[in-house]
């Protein structure tokens, strides 16, 4: 199963992914998005978060 991953070097901490898909993404204390539950939402909703990231910091990992 593919799971989303966040590149912390690219993430600007905008929070959009956690707004779109809070079941999967949350903001760390460092204001970097982290994947808290890769199976917390369906692929379509996760893809919406990926598509909404302004710096393309989220990708699928097999
Ligand atoms: S949408 Fe992208 S840049 Fe914004 S917090 Fe999420 S991973 Fe980081």
PDB file of N, CA, C and O and ligand atoms in Angstrom:
ATOM      1  N   UNK A   1       0.844  -1.197   0.000  1.00  0.00           N
ATOM      2  CA  UNK A   1       0.000   0.000   0.000  1.00  0.00           C
ATOM      3  C   UNK A   1       0.875   1.241   0.000  1.00  0.00           C
ATOM      4  O   UNK A   1       1.869   1.320   0.716  1.00  0.00           O
ATOM      5  N   UNK A   2       0.516   2.188  -0.834  1.00  0.00           N
ATOM      6  CA  UNK A   2       1.313   3.417  -0.856  1.00  0.00           C
ATOM      7  C   UNK A   2       0.865   4.338   0.265  1.00  0.00           C
ATOM      8  O   UNK A   2      -0.319   4.399   0.611  1.00  0.00           O
ATOM      9  N   UNK A   3       1.818   5.051   0.796  1.00  0.00           N
ATOM     10  CA  UNK A   3       1.541   5.961   1.908  1.00  0.00           C
ATOM     11  C   UNK A   3       2.159   7.328   1.596  1.00  0.00           C
ATOM     12  O   UNK A   3       3.160   7.417   0.882  1.00  0.00           O
ATOM     13  N   UNK A   4       1.549   8.387   2.125  1.00  0.00           N
ATOM     14  CA  UNK A   4       2.112   9.715   1.858  1.00  0.00           C
ATOM     15  C   UNK A   4       3.304   9.999   2.763  1.00  0.00           C
ATOM     16  O   UNK A   4       3.389   9.510   3.895  1.00  0.00           O
ATOM     17  N   UNK A   5       4.212  10.795   2.243  1.00  0.00           N
ATOM     18  CA  UNK A   5       5.351  11.221   3.047  1.00  0.00           C
ATOM     19  C   UNK A   5       5.595  12.705   2.786  1.00  0.00           C
ATOM     20  O   UNK A   5       5.357  13.210   1.687  1.00  0.00           O
ATOM     21  N   UNK A   6       6.071  13.377   3.812  1.00  0.00           N
ATOM     22  CA  UNK A   6       6.375  14.805   3.719  1.00  0.00           C
ATOM     23  C   UNK A   6       7.889  14.997   3.736  1.00  0.00           C
ATOM     24  O   UNK A   6       8.582  14.428   4.578  1.00  0.00           O
ATOM     25  N   UNK A   7       8.378  15.772   2.778  1.00  0.00           N
ATOM     26  CA  UNK A   7       9.796  16.136   2.791  1.00  0.00           C
ATOM     27  C   UNK A   7       9.960  17.368   3.682  1.00  0.00           C
ATOM     28  O   UNK A   7       9.529  18.469   3.316  1.00  0.00           O
ATOM     29  N   UNK A   8      10.552  17.191   4.857  1.00  0.00           N
ATOM     30  CA  UNK A   8      10.644  18.310   5.803  1.00  0.00           C
ATOM     31  C   UNK A   8      11.528  19.447   5.300  1.00  0.00           C
ATOM     32  O   UNK A   8      11.429  20.573   5.792  1.00  0.00           O
ATOM     33  N   UNK A   9      12.377  19.154   4.322  1.00  0.00           N
ATOM     34  CA  UNK A   9      13.240  20.207   3.767  1.00  0.00           C
ATOM     35  C   UNK A   9      12.462  21.129   2.830  1.00  0.00           C
ATOM     36  O   UNK A   9      12.881  22.260   2.573  1.00  0.00           O
ATOM     37  N   UNK A  10      11.354  20.629   2.300  1.00  0.00           N
ATOM     38  CA  UNK A  10      10.544  21.428   1.379  1.00  0.00           C
ATOM     39  C   UNK A  10       9.369  22.098   2.072  1.00  0.00           C
ATOM     40  O   UNK A  10       8.932  23.184   1.679  1.00  0.00           O
ATOM     41  N   UNK A  11       8.823  21.445   3.095  1.00  0.00           N
ATOM     42  CA  UNK A  11       7.629  21.952   3.770  1.00  0.00           C
ATOM     43  C   UNK A  11       7.888  23.340   4.356  1.00  0.00           C
ATOM     44  O   UNK A  11       8.882  23.558   5.046  1.00  0.00           O
ATOM     45  N   UNK A  12       6.959  24.252   4.051  1.00  0.00           N
ATOM     46  CA  UNK A  12       7.072  25.619   4.566  1.00  0.00           C
ATOM     47  C   UNK A  12       6.196  25.835   5.799  1.00  0.00           C
ATOM     48  O   UNK A  12       6.168  26.937   6.350  1.00  0.00           O
ATOM     49  N   UNK A  13       5.460  24.808   6.187  1.00  0.00           N
ATOM     50  CA  UNK A  13       4.621  24.923   7.374  1.00  0.00           C
ATOM     51  C   UNK A  13       3.345  25.709   7.158  1.00  0.00           C
ATOM     52  O   UNK A  13       2.774  26.246   8.101  1.00  0.00           O
ATOM     53  N   UNK A  14       2.860  25.726   5.924  1.00  0.00           N
ATOM     54  CA  UNK A  14       1.667  26.533   5.633  1.00  0.00           C
ATOM     55  C   UNK A  14       0.404  25.956   6.283  1.00  0.00           C
ATOM     56  O   UNK A  14      -0.558  26.680   6.509  1.00  0.00           O
ATOM     57  N   UNK A  15       0.410  24.665   6.537  1.00  0.00           N
ATOM     58  CA  UNK A  15      -0.727  24.050   7.222  1.00  0.00           C
ATOM     59  C   UNK A  15      -1.849  23.577   6.319  1.00  0.00           C
ATOM     60  O   UNK A  15      -2.843  23.040   6.807  1.00  0.00           O
ATOM     61  N   UNK A  16      -1.710  23.769   5.025  1.00  0.00           N
ATOM     62  CA  UNK A  16      -2.809  23.426   4.116  1.00  0.00           C
ATOM     63  C   UNK A  16      -3.154  21.944   4.164  1.00  0.00           C
ATOM     64  O   UNK A  16      -4.331  21.576   4.170  1.00  0.00           O
ATOM     65  N   UNK A  17      -2.164  21.101   4.199  1.00  0.00           N
ATOM     66  CA  UNK A  17      -2.444  19.658   4.175  1.00  0.00           C
ATOM     67  C   UNK A  17      -3.203  19.229   5.429  1.00  0.00           C
ATOM     68  O   UNK A  17      -4.106  18.393   5.353  1.00  0.00           O
ATOM     69  N   UNK A  18      -2.855  19.813   6.556  1.00  0.00           N
ATOM     70  CA  UNK A  18      -3.542  19.472   7.805  1.00  0.00           C
ATOM     71  C   UNK A  18      -4.966  20.025   7.809  1.00  0.00           C
ATOM     72  O   UNK A  18      -5.844  19.484   8.481  1.00  0.00           O
ATOM     73  N   UNK A  19      -5.205  21.094   7.066  1.00  0.00           N
ATOM     74  CA  UNK A  19      -6.560  21.620   6.931  1.00  0.00           C
ATOM     75  C   UNK A  19      -7.406  20.711   6.037  1.00  0.00           C
ATOM     76  O   UNK A  19      -8.559  20.416   6.349  1.00  0.00           O
ATOM     77  N   UNK A  20      -6.809  20.279   4.926  1.00  0.00           N
ATOM     78  CA  UNK A  20      -7.541  19.466   3.954  1.00  0.00           C
ATOM     79  C   UNK A  20      -7.772  18.056   4.489  1.00  0.00           C
ATOM     80  O   UNK A  20      -8.843  17.480   4.307  1.00  0.00           O
ATOM     81  N   UNK A  21      -6.789  17.519   5.152  1.00  0.00           N
ATOM     82  CA  UNK A  21      -6.840  16.107   5.541  1.00  0.00           C
ATOM     83  C   UNK A  21      -6.252  15.916   6.947  1.00  0.00           C
ATOM     84  O   UNK A  21      -5.191  15.311   7.106  1.00  0.00           O
ATOM     85  N   UNK A  22      -6.950  16.400   7.953  1.00  0.00           N
ATOM     86  CA  UNK A  22      -6.413  16.337   9.313  1.00  0.00           C
ATOM     87  C   UNK A  22      -6.326  14.922   9.876  1.00  0.00           C
ATOM     88  O   UNK A  22      -5.641  14.707  10.885  1.00  0.00           O
ATOM     89  N   UNK A  23      -7.008  13.975   9.211  1.00  0.00           N
ATOM     90  CA  UNK A  23      -6.923  12.588   9.679  1.00  0.00           C
ATOM     91  C   UNK A  23      -5.528  12.003   9.442  1.00  0.00           C
ATOM     92  O   UNK A  23      -5.129  11.043  10.103  1.00  0.00           O
ATOM     93  N   UNK A  24      -4.828  12.589   8.482  1.00  0.00           N
ATOM     94  CA  UNK A  24      -3.526  12.032   8.082  1.00  0.00           C
ATOM     95  C   UNK A  24      -2.362  12.951   8.457  1.00  0.00           C
ATOM     96  O   UNK A  24      -1.323  12.496   8.922  1.00  0.00           O
ATOM     97  N   UNK A  25      -2.572  14.254   8.260  1.00  0.00           N
ATOM     98  CA  UNK A  25      -1.462  15.202   8.460  1.00  0.00           C
ATOM     99  C   UNK A  25      -1.704  16.073   9.687  1.00  0.00           C
ATOM    100  O   UNK A  25      -2.826  16.498   9.949  1.00  0.00           O
ATOM    101  N   UNK A  26      -0.636  16.352  10.399  1.00  0.00           N
ATOM    102  CA  UNK A  26      -0.711  17.327  11.477  1.00  0.00           C
ATOM    103  C   UNK A  26       0.581  18.137  11.485  1.00  0.00           C
ATOM    104  O   UNK A  26       1.589  17.733  10.919  1.00  0.00           O
ATOM    105  N   UNK A  27       0.507  19.295  12.137  1.00  0.00           N
ATOM    106  CA  UNK A  27       1.685  20.149  12.193  1.00  0.00           C
ATOM    107  C   UNK A  27       2.476  19.817  13.462  1.00  0.00           C
ATOM    108  O   UNK A  27       1.918  19.706  14.552  1.00  0.00           O
ATOM    109  N   UNK A  28       3.772  19.675  13.292  1.00  0.00           N
ATOM    110  CA  UNK A  28       4.637  19.385  14.430  1.00  0.00           C
ATOM    111  C   UNK A  28       4.899  20.672  15.209  1.00  0.00           C
ATOM    112  O   UNK A  28       4.530  21.776  14.786  1.00  0.00           O
ATOM    113  N   UNK A  29       5.558  20.523  16.332  1.00  0.00           N
ATOM    114  CA  UNK A  29       5.913  21.701  17.127  1.00  0.00           C
ATOM    115  C   UNK A  29       6.851  22.622  16.361  1.00  0.00           C
ATOM    116  O   UNK A  29       6.946  23.813  16.653  1.00  0.00           O
ATOM    117  N   UNK A  30       7.551  22.056  15.378  1.00  0.00           N
ATOM    118  CA  UNK A  30       8.473  22.849  14.557  1.00  0.00           C
ATOM    119  C   UNK A  30       7.777  23.470  13.355  1.00  0.00           C
ATOM    120  O   UNK A  30       8.443  24.029  12.471  1.00  0.00           O
ATOM    121  N   UNK A  31       6.431  23.359  13.298  1.00  0.00           N
ATOM    122  CA  UNK A  31       5.669  23.870  12.161  1.00  0.00           C
ATOM    123  C   UNK A  31       6.064  23.193  10.849  1.00  0.00           C
ATOM    124  O   UNK A  31       6.174  23.847   9.802  1.00  0.00           O
ATOM    125  N   UNK A  32       6.272  21.913  10.932  1.00  0.00           N
ATOM    126  CA  UNK A  32       6.488  21.091   9.750  1.00  0.00           C
ATOM    127  C   UNK A  32       5.390  20.035   9.754  1.00  0.00           C
ATOM    128  O   UNK A  32       5.064  19.471  10.801  1.00  0.00           O
ATOM    129  N   UNK A  33       4.826  19.792   8.578  1.00  0.00           N
ATOM    130  CA  UNK A  33       3.775  18.775   8.511  1.00  0.00           C
ATOM    131  C   UNK A  33       4.377  17.393   8.708  1.00  0.00           C
ATOM    132  O   UNK A  33       5.460  17.092   8.194  1.00  0.00           O
ATOM    133  N   UNK A  34       3.662  16.569   9.454  1.00  0.00           N
ATOM    134  CA  UNK A  34       4.083  15.178   9.629  1.00  0.00           C
ATOM    135  C   UNK A  34       2.878  14.281   9.351  1.00  0.00           C
ATOM    136  O   UNK A  34       1.724  14.685   9.507  1.00  0.00           O
ATOM    137  N   UNK A  35       3.173  13.080   8.933  1.00  0.00           N
ATOM    138  CA  UNK A  35       2.127  12.091   8.705  1.00  0.00           C
ATOM    139  C   UNK A  35       1.881  11.372  10.024  1.00  0.00           C
ATOM    140  O   UNK A  35       2.728  10.646  10.515  1.00  0.00           O
ATOM    141  N   UNK A  36       0.701  11.599  10.576  1.00  0.00           N
ATOM    142  CA  UNK A  36       0.416  10.966  11.873  1.00  0.00           C
ATOM    143  C   UNK A  36      -0.285   9.634  11.691  1.00  0.00           C
ATOM    144  O   UNK A  36      -0.194   8.764  12.540  1.00  0.00           O
ATOM    145  N   UNK A  37      -1.019   9.495  10.590  1.00  0.00           N
ATOM    146  CA  UNK A  37      -1.725   8.248  10.333  1.00  0.00           C
ATOM    147  C   UNK A  37      -1.879   8.067   8.827  1.00  0.00           C
ATOM    148  O   UNK A  37      -2.828   8.589   8.230  1.00  0.00           O
ATOM    149  N   UNK A  38      -0.958   7.349   8.197  1.00  0.00           N
ATOM    150  CA  UNK A  38      -0.969   7.243   6.726  1.00  0.00           C
ATOM    151  C   UNK A  38      -2.211   6.582   6.179  1.00  0.00           C
ATOM    152  O   UNK A  38      -2.512   6.721   4.992  1.00  0.00           O
ATOM    153  N   UNK A  39      -2.951   5.872   7.020  1.00  0.00           N
ATOM    154  CA  UNK A  39      -4.162   5.192   6.557  1.00  0.00           C
ATOM    155  C   UNK A  39      -5.415   5.857   7.112  1.00  0.00           C
ATOM    156  O   UNK A  39      -6.490   5.263   7.142  1.00  0.00           O
ATOM    157  N   UNK A  40      -5.265   7.108   7.558  1.00  0.00           N
ATOM    158  CA  UNK A  40      -6.380   7.787   8.208  1.00  0.00           C
ATOM    159  C   UNK A  40      -7.455   8.281   7.262  1.00  0.00           C
ATOM    160  O   UNK A  40      -8.544   8.646   7.703  1.00  0.00           O
ATOM    161  N   UNK A  41      -7.153   8.303   5.981  1.00  0.00           N
ATOM    162  CA  UNK A  41      -8.128   8.778   4.995  1.00  0.00           C
ATOM    163  C   UNK A  41      -7.905   8.029   3.692  1.00  0.00           C
ATOM    164  O   UNK A  41      -6.869   7.380   3.504  1.00  0.00           O
ATOM    165  N   UNK A  42      -8.881   8.131   2.813  1.00  0.00           N
ATOM    166  CA  UNK A  42      -8.779   7.469   1.522  1.00  0.00           C
ATOM    167  C   UNK A  42      -7.765   8.154   0.622  1.00  0.00           C
ATOM    168  O   UNK A  42      -7.365   9.300   0.847  1.00  0.00           O
ATOM    169  N   UNK A  43      -7.357   7.422  -0.410  1.00  0.00           N
ATOM    170  CA  UNK A  43      -6.340   7.958  -1.307  1.00  0.00           C
ATOM    171  C   UNK A  43      -6.776   9.250  -1.983  1.00  0.00           C
ATOM    172  O   UNK A  43      -5.962  10.141  -2.224  1.00  0.00           O
ATOM    173  N   UNK A  44      -8.062   9.362  -2.307  1.00  0.00           N
ATOM    174  CA  UNK A  44      -8.539  10.571  -2.984  1.00  0.00           C
ATOM    175  C   UNK A  44      -8.352  11.807  -2.110  1.00  0.00           C
ATOM    176  O   UNK A  44      -7.935  12.865  -2.588  1.00  0.00           O
ATOM    177  N   UNK A  45      -8.656  11.646  -0.833  1.00  0.00           N
ATOM    178  CA  UNK A  45      -8.537  12.795   0.066  1.00  0.00           C
ATOM    179  C   UNK A  45      -7.070  13.140   0.306  1.00  0.00           C
ATOM    180  O   UNK A  45      -6.695  14.319   0.370  1.00  0.00           O
ATOM    181  N   UNK A  46      -6.253  12.116   0.420  1.00  0.00           N
ATOM    182  CA  UNK A  46      -4.811  12.358   0.569  1.00  0.00           C
ATOM    183  C   UNK A  46      -4.260  13.031  -0.684  1.00  0.00           C
ATOM    184  O   UNK A  46      -3.437  13.953  -0.601  1.00  0.00           O
ATOM    185  N   UNK A  47      -4.768  12.581  -1.839  1.00  0.00           N
ATOM    186  CA  UNK A  47      -4.309  13.196  -3.094  1.00  0.00           C
ATOM    187  C   UNK A  47      -4.697  14.671  -3.147  1.00  0.00           C
ATOM    188  O   UNK A  47      -3.938  15.500  -3.673  1.00  0.00           O
ATOM    189  N   UNK A  48      -5.866  15.001  -2.609  1.00  0.00           N
ATOM    190  CA  UNK A  48      -6.261  16.411  -2.556  1.00  0.00           C
ATOM    191  C   UNK A  48      -5.250  17.223  -1.749  1.00  0.00           C
ATOM    192  O   UNK A  48      -4.909  18.355  -2.116  1.00  0.00           O
ATOM    193  N   UNK A  49      -4.785  16.651  -0.648  1.00  0.00           N
ATOM    194  CA  UNK A  49      -3.791  17.341   0.166  1.00  0.00           C
ATOM    195  C   UNK A  49      -2.466  17.466  -0.582  1.00  0.00           C
ATOM    196  O   UNK A  49      -1.804  18.512  -0.540  1.00  0.00           O
ATOM    197  N   UNK A  50      -2.098  16.404  -1.290  1.00  0.00           N
ATOM    198  CA  UNK A  50      -0.860  16.437  -2.082  1.00  0.00           C
ATOM    199  C   UNK A  50      -0.962  17.523  -3.152  1.00  0.00           C
ATOM    200  O   UNK A  50      -0.048  18.332  -3.332  1.00  0.00           O
ATOM    201  N   UNK A  51      -2.106  17.548  -3.852  1.00  0.00           N
ATOM    202  CA  UNK A  51      -2.292  18.530  -4.920  1.00  0.00           C
ATOM    203  C   UNK A  51      -2.344  19.951  -4.373  1.00  0.00           C
ATOM    204  O   UNK A  51      -2.017  20.909  -5.086  1.00  0.00           O
ATOM    205  N   UNK A  52      -2.766  20.088  -3.112  1.00  0.00           N
ATOM    206  CA  UNK A  52      -2.910  21.418  -2.535  1.00  0.00           C
ATOM    207  C   UNK A  52      -1.641  21.968  -1.913  1.00  0.00           C
ATOM    208  O   UNK A  52      -1.597  23.138  -1.540  1.00  0.00           O
ATOM    209  N   UNK A  53      -0.632  21.140  -1.812  1.00  0.00           N
ATOM    210  CA  UNK A  53       0.620  21.628  -1.220  1.00  0.00           C
ATOM    211  C   UNK A  53       1.311  22.573  -2.193  1.00  0.00           C
ATOM    212  O   UNK A  53       1.634  22.184  -3.314  1.00  0.00           O
ATOM    213  N   UNK A  54       1.553  23.811  -1.791  1.00  0.00           N
ATOM    214  CA  UNK A  54       2.108  24.804  -2.723  1.00  0.00           C
ATOM    215  C   UNK A  54       3.561  24.547  -3.112  1.00  0.00           C
ATOM    216  O   UNK A  54       4.037  25.121  -4.092  1.00  0.00           O
ATOM    217  N   UNK A  55       4.239  23.713  -2.365  1.00  0.00           N
ATOM    218  CA  UNK A  55       5.661  23.482  -2.686  1.00  0.00           C
ATOM    219  C   UNK A  55       5.944  22.009  -3.031  1.00  0.00           C
ATOM    220  O   UNK A  55       7.100  21.594  -3.089  1.00  0.00           O
ATOM    221  N   UNK A  56       4.871  21.263  -3.256  1.00  0.00           N
ATOM    222  CA  UNK A  56       5.004  19.853  -3.655  1.00  0.00           C
ATOM    223  C   UNK A  56       5.899  19.067  -2.709  1.00  0.00           C
ATOM    224  O   UNK A  56       6.776  18.311  -3.121  1.00  0.00           O
ATOM    225  N   UNK A  57       5.661  19.277  -1.410  1.00  0.00           N
ATOM    226  CA  UNK A  57       6.488  18.604  -0.409  1.00  0.00           C
ATOM    227  C   UNK A  57       5.960  17.221  -0.048  1.00  0.00           C
ATOM    228  O   UNK A  57       6.643  16.469   0.643  1.00  0.00           O
ATOM    229  N   UNK A  58       4.741  16.900  -0.518  1.00  0.00           N
ATOM    230  CA  UNK A  58       4.145  15.611  -0.168  1.00  0.00           C
ATOM    231  C   UNK A  58       4.187  14.698  -1.392  1.00  0.00           C
ATOM    232  O   UNK A  58       3.863  15.135  -2.501  1.00  0.00           O
ATOM    233  N   UNK A  59       4.556  13.479  -1.163  1.00  0.00           N
ATOM    234  CA  UNK A  59       4.589  12.519  -2.270  1.00  0.00           C
ATOM    235  C   UNK A  59       4.148  11.163  -1.752  1.00  0.00           C
ATOM    236  O   UNK A  59       4.069  10.924  -0.546  1.00  0.00           O
ATOM    237  N   UNK A  60       3.866  10.278  -2.692  1.00  0.00           N
ATOM    238  CA  UNK A  60       3.524   8.898  -2.334  1.00  0.00           C
ATOM    239  C   UNK A  60       4.781   8.076  -2.216  1.00  0.00           C
ATOM    240  O   UNK A  60       5.707   8.215  -3.015  1.00  0.00           O
ATOM    241  N   UNK A  61       4.784   7.212  -1.242  1.00  0.00           N
ATOM    242  CA  UNK A  61       5.879   6.275  -1.077  1.00  0.00           C
ATOM    243  C   UNK A  61       5.288   4.875  -1.104  1.00  0.00           C
ATOM    244  O   UNK A  61       4.282   4.610  -0.447  1.00  0.00           O
ATOM    245  N   UNK A  62       5.884   3.991  -1.846  1.00  0.00           N
ATOM    246  CA  UNK A  62       5.371   2.609  -1.918  1.00  0.00           C
ATOM    247  C   UNK A  62       5.673   1.878  -0.628  1.00  0.00           C
ATOM    248  O   UNK A  62       6.732   2.025  -0.044  1.00  0.00           O
TER     249      UNK A  62
HETATM  250  S1  LIG B   1       0.742  21.738   2.441  1.00  0.00           S
HETATM  251 FE1  LIG B   1       2.904  21.289   1.993  1.00  0.00          FE
HETATM  252  S2  LIG B   1       4.036  23.091   2.701  1.00  0.00           S
HETATM  253 FE2  LIG B   1       1.995  23.201   3.602  1.00  0.00          FE
HETATM  254  S3  LIG B   1       2.258  22.241   5.626  1.00  0.00           S
HETATM  255 FE3  LIG B   1       1.582  20.628   4.204  1.00  0.00          FE
HETATM  256  S4  LIG B   1       3.486  19.677   3.446  1.00  0.00           S
HETATM  257 FE4  LIG B   1       4.030  21.637   4.383  1.00  0.00          FE
END
